[in-house]
Amino acid sequence: MTDQHDHHAPSLPGWTSEVAASLRSGLIEGRIPGRVVRVDRGEADVATGGDDVMRCRTSTVAKDVVAGDWVAIDPAAERVDAIAPRRTAFVRRAARGAHRPQTLAANADMVAAVHALQPGFSPRRLERELVIIHESGATPIVVLTKADLVDSVERDAAVESATAVSLGAAVVAVNNRDGTGIDTLRALLRPGATLALIGASGVGKSTIVNRLAGRELMREGEIRAGDSKGRHTTTAARLLTLDGDLLLLDTPGVRALALWESWDGLAATFADIESLAERCRFPDCLHDDEPGCAVVAAAADASLPSERLDSWRKLRDEMGELDAVLTERDRRPNRSRPRSGRS
């Protein structure tokens, strides 16, 4: 790497020797490193050092760039020429039933699944989010917002429920009005790390951003009359640098998260079921109605909540249907590229 590249490196948010090594092949003469702050309509805002942000066009080889990506850019052409291999990637199935992946953000060290306690916490949605977070390679955190809108009994019940399905992930309840809980969340974050926030529209992600920053960086949606839901305020994933060398990826609210190839994420999220499965009579047990199934037996005696097994089956079937479609697509001639993943 040339002196020019090293000159830019120290002031880039999240820069490490590992990032430098991953970008080395892309830093040919005249290219400089950067980190993508935001992508919109084929153009990317790229942080290149200090407060400098350059608007760049995406090239054919870098058309799938997303917020959080480390890239090599041609400053003269104002173009992204290469994307470094992603350490982590938050990927869902594309919207509207398309059988292709959509990467929402890249290179997050931790991903916080944000849920509002009002109008109500959904353990089933959290399980789905945890599958994708585990599959991404990032560390999951659960943040329950709007604790000020419920009483202590409801708050504690939600924390207990979230803790039960997240299997060891940190769970933090945050009071949106006075900020109680933010210090607990901040203590989980290490300097130089990148935290991504995911969640439905109006759950309070912008409030979390502003509380962590100690100032208003994001506009907060007002509460709608009648249903206690906030309005959607983030329209594209955006990388923010907060005080204390903390990096935060705020993502748009999504109503539904369809799974992409996430078998490893499913296994990690339902490690309790994976553990029980080791005692099943048959090694290929599907945990439906097979004889000697330890998972079904645990659900029957309530040592495993039946709704958790139902959730696992639903997500398993969703993944199985996706596998079937992709396998059939693999058999078709003249496919543009091979598919990797579980067979």
mmCIF file of C-alpha atoms in Angstrom, residues 6-165:
data_model
loop_
_atom_site.group_PDB
_atom_site.id
_atom_site.type_symbol
_atom_site.label_atom_id
_atom_site.label_comp_id
_atom_site.label_asym_id
_atom_site.label_seq_id
_atom_site.Cartn_x
_atom_site.Cartn_y
_atom_site.Cartn_z
ATOM 1 C CA ASP A 6 -1.627 5.102 4.514
ATOM 2 C CA HIS A 7 -2.163 8.852 4.774
ATOM 3 C CA HIS A 8 -5.901 8.352 4.431
ATOM 4 C CA ALA A 9 -6.176 5.263 6.607
ATOM 5 C CA PRO A 10 -5.821 6.540 10.193
ATOM 6 C CA SER A 11 -8.790 8.921 10.062
ATOM 7 C CA LEU A 12 -11.245 6.529 8.427
ATOM 8 C CA PRO A 13 -13.992 5.339 10.813
ATOM 9 C CA GLY A 14 -13.373 1.761 11.888
ATOM 10 C CA TRP A 15 -10.087 1.387 10.011
ATOM 11 C CA THR A 16 -7.964 -1.573 11.125
ATOM 12 C CA SER A 17 -4.970 -3.478 9.794
ATOM 13 C CA GLU A 18 -7.377 -6.248 8.739
ATOM 14 C CA VAL A 19 -9.366 -3.765 6.639
ATOM 15 C CA ALA A 20 -6.131 -2.484 5.116
ATOM 16 C CA ALA A 21 -5.147 -6.023 4.163
ATOM 17 C CA SER A 22 -8.562 -6.775 2.647
ATOM 18 C CA LEU A 23 -8.441 -3.636 0.515
ATOM 19 C CA ARG A 24 -4.827 -3.941 -0.577
ATOM 20 C CA SER A 25 -5.551 -5.633 -3.902
ATOM 21 C CA GLY A 26 -8.099 -2.965 -4.809
ATOM 22 C CA LEU A 27 -5.802 -0.054 -4.051
ATOM 23 C CA ILE A 28 -4.090 0.176 -7.414
ATOM 24 C CA GLU A 29 -2.376 3.360 -8.494
ATOM 25 C CA GLY A 30 -4.579 6.390 -8.062
ATOM 26 C CA ARG A 31 -7.214 4.630 -5.907
ATOM 27 C CA ILE A 32 -7.889 5.510 -2.276
ATOM 28 C CA PRO A 33 -9.736 3.654 0.489
ATOM 29 C CA GLY A 34 -13.075 4.727 1.866
ATOM 30 C CA ARG A 35 -16.094 3.521 3.760
ATOM 31 C CA VAL A 36 -19.606 3.809 2.375
ATOM 32 C CA VAL A 37 -21.833 6.086 4.425
ATOM 33 C CA ARG A 38 -24.980 5.906 2.307
ATOM 34 C CA VAL A 39 -26.178 4.540 -1.040
ATOM 35 C CA ASP A 40 -28.971 6.096 -3.039
ATOM 36 C CA ARG A 41 -30.021 5.475 -6.652
ATOM 37 C CA GLY A 42 -26.725 4.126 -7.918
ATOM 38 C CA GLU A 43 -24.546 6.651 -6.121
ATOM 39 C CA ALA A 44 -22.621 6.229 -2.886
ATOM 40 C CA ASP A 45 -21.464 8.741 -0.285
ATOM 41 C CA VAL A 46 -17.999 7.521 0.736
ATOM 42 C CA ALA A 47 -16.039 8.733 3.770
ATOM 43 C CA THR A 48 -12.402 9.164 2.725
ATOM 44 C CA GLY A 49 -10.890 10.600 5.923
ATOM 45 C CA GLY A 50 -11.669 13.228 8.535
ATOM 46 C CA ASP A 51 -14.902 14.971 7.610
ATOM 47 C CA ASP A 52 -14.438 14.360 3.869
ATOM 48 C CA VAL A 53 -17.284 12.547 2.113
ATOM 49 C CA MET A 54 -17.231 12.030 -1.658
ATOM 50 C CA ARG A 55 -20.264 11.301 -3.824
ATOM 51 C CA CYS A 56 -19.279 8.461 -6.149
ATOM 52 C CA ARG A 57 -20.875 6.536 -8.949
ATOM 53 C CA THR A 58 -20.950 2.756 -8.619
ATOM 54 C CA SER A 59 -19.208 0.688 -11.291
ATOM 55 C CA THR A 60 -20.150 -2.639 -12.826
ATOM 56 C CA VAL A 61 -17.865 -4.496 -10.411
ATOM 57 C CA ALA A 62 -19.224 -2.561 -7.428
ATOM 58 C CA LYS A 63 -22.899 -2.229 -8.288
ATOM 59 C CA ASP A 64 -24.045 -3.997 -5.098
ATOM 60 C CA VAL A 65 -22.265 -1.669 -2.679
ATOM 61 C CA VAL A 66 -24.115 -0.955 0.596
ATOM 62 C CA ALA A 67 -23.665 1.224 3.658
ATOM 63 C CA GLY A 68 -20.795 -0.061 5.792
ATOM 64 C CA ASP A 69 -18.791 -1.433 2.864
ATOM 65 C CA TRP A 70 -15.067 -0.762 2.630
ATOM 66 C CA VAL A 71 -14.265 0.299 -0.914
ATOM 67 C CA ALA A 72 -11.504 1.521 -3.211
ATOM 68 C CA ILE A 73 -12.488 4.616 -5.187
ATOM 69 C CA ASP A 74 -11.089 6.496 -8.145
ATOM 70 C CA PRO A 75 -11.225 10.117 -6.896
ATOM 71 C CA ALA A 76 -10.628 11.559 -10.353
ATOM 72 C CA ALA A 77 -13.549 9.656 -11.871
ATOM 73 C CA GLU A 78 -15.590 9.844 -8.632
ATOM 74 C CA ARG A 79 -16.284 6.137 -8.944
ATOM 75 C CA VAL A 80 -16.288 3.072 -6.670
ATOM 76 C CA ASP A 81 -13.947 0.552 -8.296
ATOM 77 C CA ALA A 82 -13.782 -2.287 -5.757
ATOM 78 C CA ILE A 83 -15.516 -3.620 -2.651
ATOM 79 C CA ALA A 84 -13.464 -5.330 0.054
ATOM 80 C CA PRO A 85 -14.642 -8.782 1.214
ATOM 81 C CA ARG A 86 -17.335 -8.293 3.852
ATOM 82 C CA ARG A 87 -16.635 -9.533 7.368
ATOM 83 C CA THR A 88 -20.366 -9.580 8.076
ATOM 84 C CA ALA A 89 -23.415 -8.895 5.931
ATOM 85 C CA PHE A 90 -27.048 -8.480 6.958
ATOM 86 C CA VAL A 91 -28.957 -10.199 4.155
ATOM 87 C CA ARG A 92 -32.645 -10.843 3.656
ATOM 88 C CA ARG A 93 -34.672 -12.170 0.754
ATOM 89 C CA ALA A 94 -35.597 -9.325 -1.571
ATOM 90 C CA ALA A 95 -39.050 -7.825 -1.227
ATOM 91 C CA ARG A 96 -42.128 -8.654 -3.288
ATOM 92 C CA GLY A 97 -41.393 -12.375 -3.465
ATOM 93 C CA ALA A 98 -38.201 -12.128 -5.520
ATOM 94 C CA HIS A 99 -35.913 -15.141 -5.197
ATOM 95 C CA ARG A 100 -32.703 -13.201 -4.738
ATOM 96 C CA PRO A 101 -30.793 -11.800 -1.761
ATOM 97 C CA GLN A 102 -30.797 -8.170 -0.663
ATOM 98 C CA THR A 103 -27.947 -6.948 1.529
ATOM 99 C CA LEU A 104 -29.095 -4.172 3.858
ATOM 100 C CA ALA A 105 -25.768 -3.328 5.524
ATOM 101 C CA ALA A 106 -22.223 -4.649 5.776
ATOM 102 C CA ASN A 107 -19.357 -4.973 8.245
ATOM 103 C CA ALA A 108 -21.373 -4.514 11.437
ATOM 104 C CA ASP A 109 -19.757 -5.985 14.534
ATOM 105 C CA MET A 110 -23.046 -6.002 16.443
ATOM 106 C CA VAL A 111 -26.648 -5.816 15.285
ATOM 107 C CA ALA A 112 -29.358 -4.572 17.637
ATOM 108 C CA ALA A 113 -32.868 -5.864 16.991
ATOM 109 C CA VAL A 114 -35.022 -2.938 18.144
ATOM 110 C CA HIS A 115 -38.596 -3.586 19.340
ATOM 111 C CA ALA A 116 -41.106 -1.184 20.840
ATOM 112 C CA LEU A 117 -42.913 -2.272 24.002
ATOM 113 C CA GLN A 118 -45.949 -0.336 22.870
ATOM 114 C CA PRO A 119 -48.098 -1.449 21.036
ATOM 115 C CA GLY A 120 -46.536 -4.818 21.918
ATOM 116 C CA PHE A 121 -43.444 -7.007 21.753
ATOM 117 C CA SER A 122 -43.372 -9.938 19.298
ATOM 118 C CA PRO A 123 -41.049 -12.827 20.238
ATOM 119 C CA ARG A 124 -41.757 -14.437 16.868
ATOM 120 C CA ARG A 125 -40.490 -11.441 14.884
ATOM 121 C CA LEU A 126 -37.445 -11.291 17.151
ATOM 122 C CA GLU A 127 -36.657 -14.943 16.401
ATOM 123 C CA ARG A 128 -36.781 -14.189 12.669
ATOM 124 C CA GLU A 129 -34.452 -11.215 13.107
ATOM 125 C CA LEU A 130 -32.064 -13.270 15.219
ATOM 126 C CA VAL A 131 -31.806 -15.881 12.458
ATOM 127 C CA ILE A 132 -30.631 -13.211 10.028
ATOM 128 C CA ILE A 133 -28.323 -11.568 12.581
ATOM 129 C CA HIS A 134 -26.645 -14.870 13.455
ATOM 130 C CA GLU A 135 -26.319 -15.701 9.760
ATOM 131 C CA SER A 136 -24.662 -12.316 9.166
ATOM 132 C CA GLY A 137 -21.816 -13.178 11.519
ATOM 133 C CA ALA A 138 -22.463 -10.217 13.831
ATOM 134 C CA THR A 139 -23.197 -10.357 17.555
ATOM 135 C CA PRO A 140 -26.911 -9.877 18.369
ATOM 136 C CA ILE A 141 -28.273 -7.419 20.930
ATOM 137 C CA VAL A 142 -31.967 -6.906 21.745
ATOM 138 C CA VAL A 143 -33.212 -3.394 22.541
ATOM 139 C CA LEU A 144 -36.756 -2.877 23.849
ATOM 140 C CA THR A 145 -37.804 0.757 23.453
ATOM 141 C CA LYS A 146 -40.661 2.888 24.779
ATOM 142 C CA ALA A 147 -40.449 1.408 28.261
ATOM 143 C CA ASP A 148 -42.005 4.678 29.423
ATOM 144 C CA LEU A 149 -45.286 3.687 27.740
ATOM 145 C CA VAL A 150 -45.809 0.481 29.749
ATOM 146 C CA ASP A 151 -45.845 -0.385 33.439
ATOM 147 C CA SER A 152 -43.013 -2.260 35.138
ATOM 148 C CA VAL A 153 -44.875 -5.576 35.051
ATOM 149 C CA GLU A 154 -45.309 -5.462 31.272
ATOM 150 C CA ARG A 155 -41.734 -4.266 30.785
ATOM 151 C CA ASP A 156 -40.270 -7.053 32.929
ATOM 152 C CA ALA A 157 -42.421 -9.665 31.182
ATOM 153 C CA ALA A 158 -41.171 -8.490 27.778
ATOM 154 C CA VAL A 159 -37.546 -8.548 28.936
ATOM 155 C CA GLU A 160 -38.042 -12.089 30.249
ATOM 156 C CA SER A 161 -39.662 -13.192 26.997
ATOM 157 C CA ALA A 162 -36.916 -11.608 24.868
ATOM 158 C CA THR A 163 -34.231 -13.158 27.049
ATOM 159 C CA ALA A 164 -35.826 -16.585 26.694
ATOM 160 C CA VAL A 165 -35.757 -16.548 22.873
#
